[in-house]
XYZ file of C-alpha atoms in Angstrom:
784
model
C -10.679 -20.077 -18.326
C -9.745 -20.349 -22.304
C -7.064 -22.785 -22.863
C -4.466 -21.470 -24.963
C -4.174 -21.577 -28.924
C -2.908 -24.287 -30.015
C -3.291 -26.960 -27.355
C -6.037 -29.339 -27.730
C -8.045 -29.519 -24.275
C -10.747 -32.287 -23.913
C -14.019 -30.872 -23.463
C -14.755 -32.279 -20.661
C -11.649 -31.306 -19.014
C -12.503 -27.615 -20.093
C -15.797 -27.568 -18.666
C -14.295 -28.808 -15.294
C -11.473 -26.112 -14.934
C -14.083 -23.569 -15.634
C -16.418 -24.837 -12.823
C -13.324 -24.944 -10.620
C -12.504 -21.234 -11.739
C -16.026 -19.677 -11.705
C -16.464 -22.117 -8.149
C -13.305 -20.331 -6.611
C -14.515 -16.716 -7.568
C -17.759 -17.232 -6.228
C -16.650 -18.093 -3.016
C -13.896 -15.428 -3.240
C -16.690 -13.625 -4.172
C -18.347 -14.229 -0.594
C -15.449 -13.548 1.385
C -15.245 -10.099 -0.167
C -18.658 -9.337 1.498
C -16.770 -9.402 5.046
C -13.337 -7.270 3.651
C -14.370 -4.786 0.735
C -17.860 -4.028 1.285
C -18.120 -3.318 4.624
C -18.235 0.530 4.594
C -20.216 0.649 1.248
C -22.928 -1.231 2.676
C -23.569 0.432 5.844
C -23.784 4.129 4.258
C -27.924 3.499 4.900
C -27.913 4.413 8.314
C -26.916 7.901 7.464
C -27.254 8.870 3.889
C -30.953 10.898 4.030
C -30.384 12.089 7.361
C -27.009 14.263 5.768
C -29.006 14.874 2.859
C -32.228 16.363 4.394
C -30.136 18.934 6.832
C -29.894 22.326 7.031
C -31.817 24.772 4.319
C -33.315 21.564 2.649
C -35.315 21.044 5.548
C -37.938 23.586 3.845
C -37.989 21.170 0.855
C -38.894 17.990 2.464
C -41.604 17.231 0.359
C -42.933 13.867 -1.289
C -40.965 15.077 -5.045
C -37.555 16.047 -3.022
C -37.619 12.587 -1.617
C -38.023 11.012 -4.859
C -35.573 13.321 -6.307
C -33.183 11.985 -3.910
C -33.611 8.289 -4.332
C -32.983 9.249 -8.271
C -29.834 11.004 -7.879
C -28.692 7.861 -5.404
C -29.638 5.903 -7.484
C -27.732 7.014 -10.576
C -24.909 7.729 -8.559
C -25.086 3.966 -7.690
C -24.970 3.130 -11.181
C -22.506 5.496 -12.914
C -19.421 5.473 -10.302
C -19.261 2.075 -8.656
C -20.949 0.142 -11.219
C -20.001 1.379 -14.386
C -16.865 3.381 -13.746
C -14.807 1.073 -11.123
C -16.773 -2.613 -11.864
C -16.209 -2.184 -15.517
C -13.119 0.063 -15.832
C -11.042 0.909 -13.082
C -10.977 -2.872 -11.733
C -9.101 -3.832 -15.204
C -6.499 -1.634 -14.601
C -4.795 -3.953 -11.844
C -1.092 -3.638 -11.220
C -0.253 -7.699 -11.648
C -3.454 -8.169 -9.466
C -2.972 -4.847 -7.006
C -4.747 -2.152 -6.772
C -5.090 1.194 -5.270
C -3.795 4.648 -6.118
C -0.088 2.838 -5.650
C -0.713 0.399 -7.934
C -1.471 2.996 -11.161
C 1.422 5.266 -9.934
C 3.412 2.519 -10.288
C 1.881 1.447 -13.707
C 2.863 4.991 -14.819
C 6.336 4.899 -13.064
C 7.053 1.450 -15.639
C 5.813 3.070 -18.412
C 7.069 6.560 -18.782
C 9.868 8.018 -17.033
C 7.449 9.694 -13.702
C 9.470 8.219 -10.765
C 11.756 10.947 -9.082
C 13.989 8.555 -7.079
C 16.768 7.505 -10.418
C 17.632 4.218 -8.397
C 15.869 2.076 -11.311
C 18.017 0.067 -13.425
C 17.328 -1.863 -16.744
C 17.395 -5.151 -15.036
C 14.362 -4.274 -13.123
C 12.954 -4.405 -16.324
C 13.457 -8.109 -17.234
C 11.345 -9.029 -13.834
C 8.539 -10.953 -14.536
C 6.062 -8.711 -12.943
C 7.019 -5.870 -14.666
C 4.702 -6.264 -17.427
C 5.607 -4.584 -20.841
C 3.614 -2.327 -22.494
C 3.132 -2.523 -26.063
C 6.381 -1.590 -28.011
C 4.474 0.664 -30.422
C 3.269 4.127 -29.360
C 1.315 6.914 -31.243
C 2.806 9.863 -32.300
C 0.818 12.096 -29.585
C 1.109 9.275 -26.394
C 4.607 9.530 -27.003
C 4.892 13.831 -27.439
C 2.872 14.065 -24.152
C 5.021 11.356 -22.709
C 8.386 13.108 -23.557
C 6.625 16.152 -22.373
C 6.199 15.155 -19.135
C 9.191 13.694 -18.785
C 10.746 16.705 -19.482
C 9.461 18.657 -16.699
C 10.131 17.314 -13.211
C 7.568 19.904 -12.186
C 5.159 17.481 -13.804
C 6.295 14.692 -12.689
C 6.263 16.494 -8.975
C 2.990 17.626 -9.396
C 1.721 13.959 -9.862
C 3.612 12.515 -7.214
C 1.710 15.186 -4.766
C -1.900 14.287 -6.215
C -0.692 10.403 -5.673
C 0.404 11.456 -2.020
C -2.765 13.698 -1.399
C -4.664 10.514 -2.307
C -2.917 8.722 -0.317
C -3.597 11.215 2.930
C -7.341 11.112 1.720
C -7.383 7.655 2.324
C -6.081 7.551 5.624
C -8.191 10.476 6.419
C -10.987 7.681 5.596
C -9.172 5.479 8.088
C -10.136 8.272 10.951
C -13.408 9.246 9.992
C -15.321 5.416 9.061
C -14.947 4.249 12.513
C -16.142 7.812 13.848
C -19.426 7.972 11.280
C -19.694 4.313 11.213
C -20.017 3.420 15.066
C -22.031 6.843 15.851
C -24.301 6.389 13.274
C -24.902 2.891 14.808
C -25.188 3.513 18.113
C -27.575 6.445 17.707
C -30.326 3.682 16.895
C -31.025 3.334 20.913
C -32.452 7.318 20.514
C -35.841 6.017 18.538
C -36.274 3.092 21.664
C -38.393 3.872 24.451
C -35.789 4.075 27.044
C -33.471 6.795 25.315
C -29.890 6.779 26.136
C -28.580 10.729 26.438
C -26.462 12.036 24.155
C -23.296 11.384 26.808
C -24.354 7.875 27.170
C -24.681 7.818 23.742
C -21.011 9.509 23.074
C -19.646 6.988 26.147
C -20.924 3.662 24.443
C -19.125 4.976 20.649
C -15.953 5.351 22.381
C -16.087 2.276 24.466
C -16.503 0.566 20.924
C -14.159 2.466 19.201
C -11.344 1.957 21.691
C -12.040 -1.970 21.722
C -12.041 -1.871 17.755
C -8.738 -0.370 17.890
C -7.296 -2.385 21.081
C -7.997 -5.956 18.868
C -6.191 -4.653 15.778
C -2.907 -6.393 16.653
C -4.869 -9.757 16.359
C -4.510 -9.424 12.877
C -7.574 -9.227 10.548
C -7.853 -12.910 9.779
C -8.216 -14.026 12.993
C -11.925 -12.732 12.913
C -12.361 -12.648 9.509
C -14.318 -15.705 9.411
C -17.515 -13.685 11.644
C -16.998 -10.766 8.920
C -18.749 -12.080 5.849
C -21.328 -13.544 7.212
C -22.371 -10.027 9.109
C -22.505 -8.505 6.148
C -24.529 -10.824 4.594
C -26.969 -11.158 7.139
C -26.755 -7.307 6.994
C -27.878 -7.015 3.549
C -30.598 -9.740 4.079
C -31.664 -7.601 6.494
C -31.803 -4.349 4.687
C -33.048 -5.912 1.137
C -35.857 -7.505 3.836
C -36.497 -4.191 5.269
C -36.593 -2.283 1.659
C -39.034 -4.678 0.198
C -41.509 -4.638 2.888
C -41.039 -0.640 3.001
C -41.470 -0.519 -0.400
C -44.959 -2.479 -0.643
C -46.105 -1.279 2.971
C -45.813 2.613 1.989
C -45.472 3.836 -1.591
C -44.925 1.527 -4.374
C -44.863 4.374 -6.753
C -41.509 4.949 -5.936
C -40.342 2.839 -8.538
C -40.992 5.015 -10.935
C -38.399 7.597 -9.085
C -35.787 5.606 -11.359
C -36.496 7.701 -13.955
C -33.786 10.501 -14.211
C -36.717 12.599 -15.031
C -37.108 12.843 -11.251
C -33.226 14.544 -10.620
C -34.535 17.390 -13.196
C -37.630 18.355 -11.021
C -35.416 17.626 -7.605
C -33.233 20.372 -8.757
C -35.842 22.876 -10.190
C -37.925 22.626 -6.791
C -34.765 22.473 -4.110
C -32.820 25.086 -7.014
C -29.112 25.791 -4.929
C -30.231 23.795 -1.769
C -30.336 21.090 -3.658
C -27.125 21.101 -5.253
C -25.813 21.575 -1.958
C -27.076 18.490 -0.676
C -25.218 16.419 -3.216
C -22.766 16.353 0.012
C -24.990 14.109 1.814
C -26.172 12.369 -1.620
C -22.362 11.320 -2.282
C -22.053 9.460 1.152
C -23.811 6.548 -0.560
C -20.710 5.620 -2.570
C -18.539 6.047 0.033
C -15.904 2.572 0.005
C -16.371 2.342 -3.567
C -12.479 3.055 -3.512
C -12.330 -0.379 -1.684
C -13.276 -2.808 -4.281
C -10.058 -1.137 -6.303
C -7.740 -0.964 -3.056
C -8.441 -4.142 -2.040
C -8.263 -6.182 -5.200
C -4.818 -8.021 -4.552
C -6.766 -10.379 -1.879
C -9.538 -11.321 -4.204
C -9.435 -11.399 -8.089
C -11.502 -8.714 -10.406
C -14.405 -11.124 -11.254
C -15.130 -12.091 -7.459
C -15.418 -8.178 -6.542
C -17.554 -7.685 -9.518
C -19.868 -10.635 -9.107
C -20.207 -9.083 -5.321
C -21.149 -6.520 -6.411
C -23.213 -6.731 -9.397
C -25.513 -9.158 -7.921
C -25.568 -8.756 -3.995
C -24.360 -5.298 -2.913
C -25.702 -3.474 -5.636
C -29.668 -4.569 -5.627
C -29.617 -5.061 -1.903
C -28.639 -1.516 -1.919
C -30.993 -0.084 -4.715
C -33.488 -1.588 -2.414
C -32.910 -0.241 0.814
C -32.659 3.166 -0.993
C -35.873 3.204 -2.160
C -37.913 1.231 0.693
C -36.181 4.260 3.118
C -37.694 6.539 0.177
C -40.785 4.879 0.087
C -41.136 5.223 4.287
C -39.839 9.217 3.713
C -42.241 10.168 1.430
C -45.279 9.341 3.597
C -43.173 9.956 6.879
C -41.933 13.490 6.215
C -41.344 13.851 9.985
C -39.375 10.973 10.471
C -35.744 12.208 8.671
C -33.351 12.609 11.371
C -33.348 9.054 12.045
C -35.387 7.975 9.123
C -33.210 4.156 8.865
C -34.454 3.104 12.107
C -37.356 4.494 12.376
C -38.297 2.473 9.187
C -37.564 -1.058 10.907
C -40.525 -2.518 11.460
C -40.706 -2.738 15.463
C -40.498 -6.182 15.961
C -37.497 -7.058 14.141
C -35.829 -3.669 15.335
C -33.567 -5.416 17.942
C -32.467 -7.709 15.662
C -31.530 -5.495 12.963
C -29.532 -3.281 15.634
C -27.181 -5.493 17.026
C -26.266 -6.453 13.243
C -26.250 -2.659 12.086
C -23.441 -2.261 15.257
C -21.490 -5.401 13.945
C -21.709 -4.613 10.198
C -20.337 -1.308 11.449
C -17.078 -2.267 13.363
C -16.848 -4.499 10.137
C -16.646 -1.728 8.169
C -14.712 -0.257 10.254
C -12.110 -2.828 10.473
C -11.943 -2.789 6.757
C -10.392 1.000 6.661
C -8.252 0.335 9.103
C -6.530 -2.181 7.733
C -6.511 -0.540 4.229
C -4.446 2.807 5.823
C -1.901 0.120 6.985
C -1.523 -1.130 3.714
C -1.488 2.192 2.355
C 0.922 3.335 4.860
C 3.144 0.453 3.592
C 3.178 1.307 0.062
C 4.151 4.839 1.250
C 7.050 3.692 2.920
C 8.389 1.434 0.437
C 8.249 3.855 -1.992
C 10.354 6.204 -0.121
C 7.731 8.529 0.840
C 6.865 7.702 4.735
C 9.331 7.973 7.625
C 10.147 3.790 8.833
C 7.559 2.195 11.333
C 7.021 -0.882 12.705
C 5.288 -3.561 10.727
C 3.661 -6.923 12.431
C 2.954 -9.578 10.577
C -0.266 -10.675 11.564
C -0.925 -13.980 9.531
C 1.759 -16.308 8.860
C -0.382 -18.097 5.971
C -2.088 -14.630 4.730
C 0.171 -12.711 2.792
C -0.053 -9.050 3.374
C -1.982 -9.242 6.584
C -0.111 -6.346 8.514
C -0.524 -4.116 11.755
C 1.174 -1.028 12.441
C 1.081 -0.228 16.043
C 2.169 3.636 15.849
C -0.335 4.040 13.199
C -3.193 2.457 14.789
C -2.778 4.354 18.322
C -2.412 8.002 16.151
C -5.703 6.678 14.118
C -7.578 6.269 17.296
C -6.677 9.319 19.260
C -7.838 11.092 15.807
C -11.082 8.987 15.796
C -12.130 9.511 19.770
C -11.085 13.328 19.259
C -13.617 13.629 16.236
C -16.279 11.626 17.976
C -16.110 13.634 20.973
C -15.727 16.788 19.061
C -18.502 16.626 16.927
C -20.734 14.332 18.298
C -22.832 14.711 15.270
C -22.883 12.117 12.357
C -23.845 15.022 9.997
C -20.872 17.155 10.887
C -18.658 13.907 10.564
C -20.614 13.333 7.125
C -19.444 16.440 5.513
C -15.718 15.604 6.612
C -16.262 11.746 5.527
C -17.836 13.039 2.085
C -14.855 15.545 1.055
C -12.354 12.928 1.833
C -14.021 9.891 -0.675
C -14.769 11.915 -3.533
C -11.319 13.488 -3.485
C -10.004 9.949 -3.448
C -12.580 9.392 -6.198
C -11.256 11.838 -8.680
C -7.787 11.257 -8.136
C -8.418 7.875 -9.511
C -10.183 9.340 -12.393
C -7.420 11.459 -13.103
C -4.487 8.914 -13.120
C -6.973 5.958 -14.857
C -7.104 8.819 -17.579
C -3.011 8.752 -17.919
C -3.240 4.830 -18.018
C -5.269 4.930 -20.876
C -2.754 6.969 -22.264
C 0.229 5.351 -21.420
C -0.323 1.955 -20.396
C -3.541 0.657 -22.391
C -1.499 2.698 -25.310
C -5.229 4.243 -26.384
C -5.804 7.192 -27.992
C -6.039 10.649 -26.098
C -9.672 11.089 -27.644
C -10.673 8.132 -25.021
C -8.695 9.559 -22.229
C -10.553 12.707 -22.654
C -13.780 11.456 -22.828
C -13.559 9.128 -19.930
C -12.075 12.065 -17.846
C -14.552 14.587 -18.887
C -17.496 12.249 -18.296
C -16.649 11.266 -14.817
C -15.383 15.010 -13.815
C -18.218 16.439 -14.820
C -19.993 14.188 -12.243
C -17.462 14.131 -9.776
C -16.726 17.391 -9.750
C -20.298 18.422 -9.444
C -20.398 16.472 -6.006
C -16.886 17.657 -4.892
C -17.764 21.258 -5.321
C -20.704 20.332 -3.509
C -18.733 18.912 -0.698
C -16.253 21.845 -0.869
C -19.362 24.414 0.267
C -19.343 22.310 3.924
C -15.896 22.805 4.182
C -16.824 25.136 7.714
C -18.969 22.655 8.904
C -16.782 19.730 9.504
C -15.342 19.505 5.739
C -12.230 20.980 6.658
C -10.887 17.979 9.115
C -9.840 16.257 6.094
C -7.643 18.637 4.779
C -6.087 19.551 8.114
C -5.252 15.625 8.107
C -4.219 15.415 4.803
C -2.142 18.581 4.759
C -0.144 17.330 7.948
C 0.112 13.258 6.508
C 1.248 15.143 3.283
C 3.741 17.574 4.605
C 5.331 14.467 7.071
C 5.603 12.332 3.590
C 6.852 14.943 1.389
C 9.586 16.037 3.576
C 10.874 12.572 4.173
C 10.430 11.761 0.326
C 12.204 14.920 -0.014
C 15.215 14.206 2.449
C 15.625 11.084 1.212
C 15.621 12.059 -2.620
C 18.175 14.802 -1.825
C 20.172 12.291 0.450
C 20.345 10.073 -2.773
C 21.276 12.552 -5.213
C 24.161 13.575 -2.480
C 25.624 10.043 -2.982
C 25.108 9.892 -6.401
C 27.337 13.115 -7.456
C 30.010 12.587 -4.545
C 30.524 8.131 -5.605
C 34.330 7.468 -4.549
C 36.134 6.689 -8.200
C 36.802 3.522 -9.379
C 40.425 5.129 -10.139
C 40.864 5.910 -6.821
C 39.821 2.373 -5.669
C 42.135 0.506 -8.079
C 45.166 2.631 -7.429
C 44.643 1.692 -3.660
C 45.694 -2.093 -5.208
C 43.900 -5.068 -3.783
C 44.422 -4.371 -0.011
C 42.844 -1.381 -0.704
C 45.944 0.536 1.327
C 45.077 -0.983 4.725
C 45.273 -4.336 6.720
C 42.674 -6.975 5.150
C 41.572 -9.300 8.304
C 39.508 -12.254 7.989
C 35.898 -12.331 7.371
C 32.891 -10.816 5.160
C 32.305 -6.801 5.734
C 28.569 -6.169 4.361
C 28.365 -2.437 3.584
C 24.549 -1.087 3.502
C 24.138 1.851 0.819
C 21.243 2.728 -1.037
C 23.385 3.527 -4.299
C 22.259 0.939 -6.928
C 25.247 1.785 -9.028
C 28.960 2.964 -8.290
C 30.757 3.353 -4.851
C 29.567 5.606 -2.052
C 31.452 8.467 -0.697
C 30.827 7.266 2.673
C 33.203 3.877 2.071
C 36.468 6.296 1.635
C 35.126 7.527 4.788
C 35.246 4.195 6.472
C 38.554 3.644 4.803
C 40.085 7.021 6.335
C 38.523 6.175 9.917
C 39.068 2.611 10.261
C 42.540 0.461 10.391
C 41.252 -2.368 9.210
C 38.763 -3.926 6.625
C 37.401 -7.831 5.701
C 38.937 -9.679 3.265
C 35.410 -9.816 1.098
C 33.829 -6.829 1.076
C 29.731 -6.964 -0.608
C 27.981 -3.925 -0.926
C 24.284 -3.867 -0.564
C 21.555 -2.139 -1.677
C 18.226 -3.000 -0.256
C 15.750 -1.208 -2.923
C 12.094 -0.947 -3.835
C 11.078 -1.278 -7.813
C 7.318 -0.128 -9.080
C 5.936 -3.581 -9.205
C 3.983 -4.771 -6.652
C 5.897 -8.380 -5.861
C 9.438 -9.638 -6.677
C 9.518 -13.140 -6.893
C 12.505 -14.839 -4.471
C 13.832 -16.230 -7.740
C 14.371 -12.864 -8.885
C 15.472 -10.930 -5.560
C 18.992 -10.950 -5.757
C 21.313 -8.928 -8.330
C 24.719 -9.479 -8.186
C 27.908 -7.881 -9.107
C 31.672 -7.230 -9.108
C 33.560 -4.396 -7.916
C 36.953 -3.734 -9.375
C 38.931 -6.543 -10.496
C 38.766 -10.232 -9.175
C 41.922 -10.195 -6.760
C 39.952 -7.284 -4.834
C 36.835 -9.473 -3.891
C 34.483 -6.845 -3.967
C 31.200 -7.259 -4.973
C 27.597 -5.801 -5.163
C 24.181 -7.103 -3.963
C 21.173 -5.311 -5.061
C 17.979 -6.665 -3.022
C 14.912 -5.988 -4.510
C 11.317 -6.029 -3.158
C 8.173 -4.643 -4.875
C 5.630 -2.045 -2.756
C 3.761 -4.643 -1.237
C 6.622 -7.172 -0.518
C 6.804 -8.248 3.133
C 10.763 -7.760 4.530
C 10.343 -11.074 6.258
C 13.598 -11.867 8.789
C 13.909 -15.107 7.627
C 17.270 -15.505 9.263
C 19.138 -16.915 6.345
C 20.039 -14.041 4.701
C 23.655 -14.186 4.814
C 23.785 -17.865 3.305
C 21.530 -16.822 0.250
C 23.851 -14.292 -0.320
C 26.940 -16.317 0.133
C 25.248 -18.919 -2.453
C 24.671 -16.306 -4.629
C 27.925 -14.672 -4.966
C 29.194 -18.313 -5.506
C 26.697 -19.178 -8.294
C 28.315 -15.225 -9.784
C 31.477 -16.325 -9.562
C 30.924 -19.515 -11.133
C 28.855 -17.978 -13.779
C 31.264 -15.754 -14.289
C 33.329 -18.188 -15.234
C 31.747 -20.202 -17.649
C 29.925 -17.452 -19.547
C 26.267 -18.498 -19.485
C 24.112 -16.991 -22.058
C 21.877 -14.143 -21.360
C 19.142 -16.310 -22.255
C 19.696 -18.870 -18.992
C 16.603 -19.538 -17.198
C 18.238 -19.059 -14.215
C 20.078 -15.950 -14.422
C 19.803 -12.771 -17.309
C 23.026 -10.488 -17.312
C 22.813 -6.540 -17.169
C 26.150 -5.571 -18.006
C 28.398 -6.293 -14.822
C 25.277 -7.819 -12.856
C 23.337 -10.495 -12.826
C 20.103 -11.863 -11.425
C 20.897 -15.014 -9.674
C 18.141 -17.447 -8.541
C 17.808 -18.605 -5.666
C 15.386 -21.128 -5.693
C 17.444 -24.060 -5.605
C 20.250 -22.590 -3.348
C 20.168 -25.484 -1.117
C 20.694 -28.126 -4.015
C 23.028 -25.956 -6.467
C 26.398 -27.761 -7.076
C 29.010 -24.605 -7.021
C 28.765 -24.850 -2.882
C 28.168 -28.070 -0.832
C 26.088 -26.921 1.908
C 25.743 -29.263 5.253
C 23.270 -28.093 8.105
C 24.815 -27.295 11.634
C 21.649 -27.185 13.401
C 20.978 -23.633 15.709
C 24.176 -22.148 17.028
C 24.303 -18.689 18.199
C 26.494 -16.317 16.852
C 29.322 -16.476 19.205
C 30.032 -19.779 18.365
C 30.109 -19.056 14.577
C 32.801 -16.648 14.652
C 35.989 -17.810 17.094
C 39.333 -17.057 15.596
C 38.237 -12.857 14.931
C 36.888 -12.369 18.078
C 38.138 -11.952 21.772
C 37.439 -14.038 24.810
C 35.926 -11.100 26.776
C 33.487 -10.037 23.322
C 32.448 -13.995 23.126
C 31.413 -13.738 26.576
C 29.504 -10.383 25.917
C 27.813 -11.965 22.952
C 26.833 -15.090 24.932
C 25.103 -13.201 27.759
C 23.180 -11.072 24.293
C 22.534 -14.181 22.856
C 20.823 -15.134 26.557
C 18.753 -12.252 26.488
C 17.545 -12.100 23.127
C 16.862 -15.642 21.524
C 15.884 -14.382 18.280
C 19.597 -13.925 17.736
C 20.122 -17.184 17.354
C 20.466 -18.514 13.955
C 20.775 -21.548 11.572
C 24.177 -22.772 10.570
C 25.382 -23.561 7.201
C 28.969 -24.642 6.525
C 29.794 -24.534 2.891
C 32.316 -26.380 1.394
C 33.548 -27.256 -2.234
C 32.631 -30.534 -3.832
C 35.845 -32.674 -3.246
C 36.847 -33.285 -7.399
C 35.768 -30.305 -8.690
C 37.146 -29.185 -12.203
C 37.438 -25.583 -12.169
C 39.779 -22.820 -13.182
C 42.089 -22.605 -10.156
C 41.405 -18.876 -9.867
C 37.689 -19.626 -9.263
C 38.807 -22.212 -6.412
C 40.795 -19.655 -5.166
C 38.127 -17.507 -5.228
C 35.472 -19.686 -3.822
C 37.783 -20.355 -1.118
C 38.426 -17.471 -0.080
C 34.876 -16.842 0.550
C 34.112 -19.873 2.536
C 37.044 -18.695 4.705
C 35.944 -15.465 5.306
C 32.249 -16.910 5.587
C 33.624 -19.108 8.291
C 35.183 -16.386 9.888
C 32.421 -14.138 10.592
C 30.213 -11.622 8.852
C 29.766 -7.942 10.044
C 27.274 -5.672 8.864
C 28.489 -2.074 8.139
C 26.611 0.856 8.087
C 26.852 4.550 7.500
C 24.960 7.074 10.418
C 24.172 9.800 8.613
C 23.283 13.320 9.760
C 21.732 15.188 6.835
C 21.965 19.244 6.819
C 21.054 21.649 4.286
C 23.917 23.742 2.816
C 24.396 27.058 4.874
C 23.720 28.990 1.525
C 20.561 27.034 1.159
C 16.911 29.027 1.256
C 15.285 29.191 4.522
C 12.441 27.068 3.469
C 14.649 24.078 2.319
C 16.775 24.486 5.590
C 13.406 24.731 7.543
C 12.696 21.406 5.491
C 16.032 19.776 6.157
C 17.585 20.761 9.161
C 14.224 20.589 11.392
C 11.306 18.697 9.407
C 13.297 15.879 8.230
C 16.098 15.458 11.049
C 12.832 15.270 13.637
C 11.519 12.362 11.358
C 14.785 10.627 11.461
C 15.642 10.798 14.656
C 11.940 9.715 15.842
C 11.770 6.847 13.089
C 12.802 2.931 13.177
C 16.496 3.201 12.540
C 17.598 1.425 9.115
C 19.331 -1.241 11.114
C 16.143 -2.437 12.847
C 14.220 -2.049 9.602
C 16.711 -4.333 7.578
C 16.900 -6.887 10.496
C 20.528 -6.408 11.084
C 22.117 -8.317 14.007
C 22.809 -5.216 16.620
C 25.906 -7.802 17.636
C 27.098 -7.601 14.162
C 26.617 -4.062 13.679
C 29.328 -1.264 12.829
C 28.259 2.222 12.366
C 30.353 5.093 11.144
C 28.670 8.998 11.242
C 28.780 10.869 8.209
C 27.388 14.597 7.913
C 25.509 14.865 4.298
C 25.546 18.677 3.436
C 22.370 18.916 0.509
């Protein structure tokens, strides 16, 4: 790392820092072998057998073998090495990668998002990363054109969702083809297993693989990198042996001349065989998708100096073996292994296949989590499998769905060639979508010329489009699987996003008028009882329509009301210091506030049991800050109209309120004045049944000799007394229905599709970790 300009650093210190940085990246590069490259490194198990199948059986000649290897070599060189290592890995979103990271970058540099809940304050987040203030006239015109046409923005979202669905399809197909290919080695041994026995063994391994997911990746991750490293050494050694022993002339096939001869000899059959050749780059997308767990440099080092040479030598060795043993193509990988080392290689191949499957399953969980954060997937249970490693998650519902689908594919096809057809189509679609999104990133984020973006797009579109066209010809022979899976998952995603967007727009257009609220007076025309009411709403601005519904249905409201909005912003992470955005609703005597809690699409909403205390402290800080009118450049807060970012970093040490710990006390002890004896006894039973309800009790007090404005002091005292009286969580239990004048398609999507998903996903109260005993729900029908 180079020292910043203007800072003199001793040469020794600089060299030490460079060595530490290199050492760290070398360690990360080693670790990435097990997480990122398990899938890519196991491709030699099935590439040649999938290529020389069908009509190409008539062209099994030495010249065709040389041509196939030349294709594999240049495919590995142009797509993973040139495109991903040198270009795509530089387009990370604050260290995060994948199609959603690219979409997030685009939404921040242009108004492409369809959910209008973004605010100016979001742009002040430290992870937002402003682009260059100056844009070329051409890119600005293109940006305005895309922002103006909602259909184009919708099409962009559909493309991103389609890419996400194909990754989920990979999560189904990778375990099936990897494990089935690995155990197929038993068919070349003397004691051959029958197809049924082989299938049963593969299914047992798959069930075990998915059953172990709840332990978390990191519980067994220390084994992953050594397994893949041993596997890579094995295929490198076997490859070198085969080159030397069978046909050293295979080295000449690196020349593109052999690709021309391949298509000249094989003709149309050679083009169709590209559907098998492309399997050599399956798993490439993981290099970009998993960048968040490592660094770009570590992933580059691992691929360029370990993965790439090992794979090239292995494919070259297999080609050398096949050029002299043309009848061994169906099980060419295992047949090419020298007899004395067959069993060790078989065992390590099976373990490597499991590792590769594990990586894509974990990636699928992450994709679902990101879709959920961006409002594109129903709420699901997310289990955090590591207390120390950020981002390691497990989603039970998705895990079992993936297991059932994987077993169905394995049992249904029982053939790696058919599964390979499906797998290749899914993989190439994701790679092509990344190319398209990268072209937009070059224009809008990097702000390069459209001409440069067009060169990038056309060059890789020609290569990847050719492969995709070959894969599409195999749709009847298994290629339909990822298309069907993607259609199902995409329908779920789009219906959920459409319903969420319609519900948000209903709230936006039916907000309660502030004039109406102010006309009611500070009492709001009802009895104000002790306590704090946290009113949850998806609106980031204004008062939701459901509040007026509350006012007309409930005879009393709490002395202090806080409108809470939990929303996702298009950044990977939001630091805790910037999470709370606090503001005031109505004049001071009303005691009504707004709190926007912001999360990034990779953030984990952990239930730390301290949300209430952080919220009270943040409101107190806002009241004090508002009184002294700090400058917008204050390090702890930045103003955004009537809203302010309040840092929660120093909650315990703030001078606004004195905080004293009272140990772990259950909820019934904390709210005595406003609860009946019967309800308190019910609460004690509830707490005994669910120990998680016990929370850290904190008492707030004003400093003894605080010199502050009397109005501020009164407001802070009201806040403290309300906190001691108790906190209630108020949510709307909404029913979304289509208007009678809506089209049949809209009524079907909203009344059947969206309604079904809402009833069968996790409730918002559960997803937000709201204690059930303190929850108040009021029903309301949304006609959208």
